[in-house]
Short mmCIF file of C-alpha atoms in Angstrom, two decimals:
data_model
loop_
_atom_site.label_atom_id
_atom_site.label_comp_id
_atom_site.label_asym_id
_atom_site.label_seq_id
_atom_site.Cartn_x
_atom_site.Cartn_y
_atom_site.Cartn_z
CA MET A 1 29.65 12.03 18.30
CA THR A 2 26.59 11.19 17.30
CA ASN A 3 23.39 13.47 17.03
CA TYR A 4 19.47 12.47 16.22
CA LYS A 5 20.54 12.14 12.40
CA GLN A 6 23.80 9.85 12.09
CA VAL A 7 25.96 7.64 13.63
CA VAL A 8 29.20 6.25 13.61
CA TYR A 9 29.61 3.06 12.24
CA GLN A 10 32.96 2.28 11.52
CA SER A 11 36.13 3.44 11.08
CA GLN A 12 38.90 2.26 8.79
CA LEU A 13 42.43 3.62 7.61
CA ASN A 14 42.63 3.69 3.52
CA HIS A 15 45.94 2.84 1.79
CA LYS A 16 46.62 6.60 1.56
CA SER A 17 46.65 6.45 5.43
CA LYS A 18 43.51 8.82 6.72
CA LEU A 19 41.48 8.09 8.88
CA VAL A 20 37.53 7.22 7.03
CA LEU A 21 34.57 7.41 8.55
CA ARG A 22 31.69 5.31 7.84
CA ARG A 23 28.28 6.98 8.86
CA ARG A 24 24.83 4.59 9.30
CA THR A 25 21.85 7.12 9.07
CA ARG A 26 19.36 5.95 11.41
CA LYS A 27 15.90 5.23 9.92
CA ARG A 28 13.12 7.72 10.28
CA PHE A 29 9.39 6.53 10.94
CA ASN A 30 7.65 7.66 7.70
CA PRO A 31 3.49 8.12 7.69
CA ARG A 32 2.79 8.04 4.38
CA ILE A 33 4.73 4.97 4.21
CA PHE A 34 3.21 3.17 7.10
CA ILE A 35 -0.37 3.94 6.07
CA ASP A 36 0.19 3.29 1.96
CA ARG A 37 1.58 -0.10 2.84
CA THR A 38 -1.43 -1.18 5.21
CA ILE A 39 -3.68 0.66 2.93
CA LYS A 40 -2.68 -1.78 0.25
CA THR A 41 -2.15 -4.58 2.61
CA THR A 42 -5.92 -4.18 3.69
CA ALA A 43 -6.95 -4.45 -0.18
CA ILE A 44 -5.57 -7.49 -0.24
CA ILE A 45 -6.62 -9.22 2.46
CA SER A 46 -10.24 -7.87 1.74
CA LEU A 47 -9.69 -9.06 -2.00
CA LEU A 48 -8.20 -13.25 -1.03
CA PHE A 49 -10.72 -12.64 2.24
CA THR A 50 -13.64 -12.22 -0.48
CA GLY A 51 -12.37 -14.89 -3.13
CA PHE A 52 -12.16 -17.52 -0.44
CA THR A 53 -16.04 -16.28 1.27
CA GLY A 54 -17.15 -16.49 -2.68
CA VAL A 55 -15.73 -20.26 -2.40
CA GLY A 56 -17.93 -21.11 0.59
CA ALA A 57 -20.73 -20.06 -0.27
CA THR A 58 -20.78 -21.40 -3.14
CA GLY A 59 -19.82 -24.49 -1.64
CA PHE A 60 -23.04 -24.71 0.68
CA TRP A 61 -25.04 -23.55 -2.25
CA GLY A 62 -24.14 -26.92 -3.74
CA MET A 63 -25.19 -28.64 -0.25
CA GLU A 64 -28.44 -26.41 0.16
CA ILE A 65 -29.52 -27.79 -3.53
CA ALA A 66 -28.54 -31.38 -2.49
CA THR A 67 -30.37 -31.57 0.61
CA SER A 68 -32.65 -29.02 0.73
CA SER A 69 -31.42 -28.00 3.99
CA HIS A 70 -31.79 -25.06 5.93
CA TYR A 71 -29.45 -24.80 7.96
CA TRP A 72 -26.78 -24.13 4.47
CA GLN A 73 -29.06 -22.19 3.49
CA GLN A 74 -28.14 -19.99 6.94
CA GLN A 75 -24.70 -20.30 6.28
CA LYS A 76 -24.82 -19.42 2.43
CA LYS A 77 -25.89 -16.25 3.42
CA THR A 78 -22.91 -15.48 6.51
CA CYS A 79 -21.00 -15.96 3.86
CA LEU A 80 -22.68 -13.81 1.08
CA GLY A 81 -23.07 -11.20 3.86
CA ILE A 82 -19.37 -11.67 4.99
CA MET A 83 -18.47 -11.55 1.35
CA LEU A 84 -20.22 -7.94 0.95
CA VAL A 85 -18.80 -6.91 3.50
CA SER A 86 -14.68 -7.45 2.78
CA PHE A 87 -16.01 -6.96 -0.68
CA SER A 88 -16.73 -3.12 0.57
CA GLY A 89 -13.74 -4.04 3.13
CA PHE A 90 -11.46 -4.14 -0.94
CA LEU A 91 -13.45 -1.03 -2.19
CA GLY A 92 -13.19 1.46 0.55
CA SER A 93 -9.46 0.88 0.98
CA ALA A 94 -8.39 1.03 -3.54
CA LEU A 95 -10.30 4.28 -3.24
CA ILE A 96 -8.39 6.17 0.26
CA GLY A 97 -5.58 5.02 -1.68
CA ALA A 98 -6.45 6.74 -4.83
CA GLY A 99 -7.07 9.94 -2.52
CA PHE A 100 -3.96 10.03 -0.57
CA SER A 101 -2.20 9.58 -4.15
CA ILE A 102 -3.86 12.55 -5.84
CA GLN A 103 -3.41 14.50 -2.54
CA ARG A 104 0.39 13.63 -2.79
CA ASP A 105 0.72 14.30 -6.58
CA LYS A 106 -1.34 17.79 -6.07
CA PHE A 107 -4.08 17.34 -8.67
#
């Protein structure tokens, strides 16, 4: 007695001796929820990564000043580049999320 939407979960007798069927509906894959969660996760991860690489770039900048070495300057520039890319990812995911939100609301 199953169809594509519902599955018989449990059968019981209630206090009036009637058979009661409890049904549990199957969860369907909803692409909108998946896309929304993916965009939110991407925004959060890219923002955190931006912060961590910013801290790293600040540390390398301090080491560059203290030692006057070109190695720390290269590391600082690498961190700043990664920070720029991850912040761009944050802005892009926020823009896409806002676009989907406006499209759903049909402004």
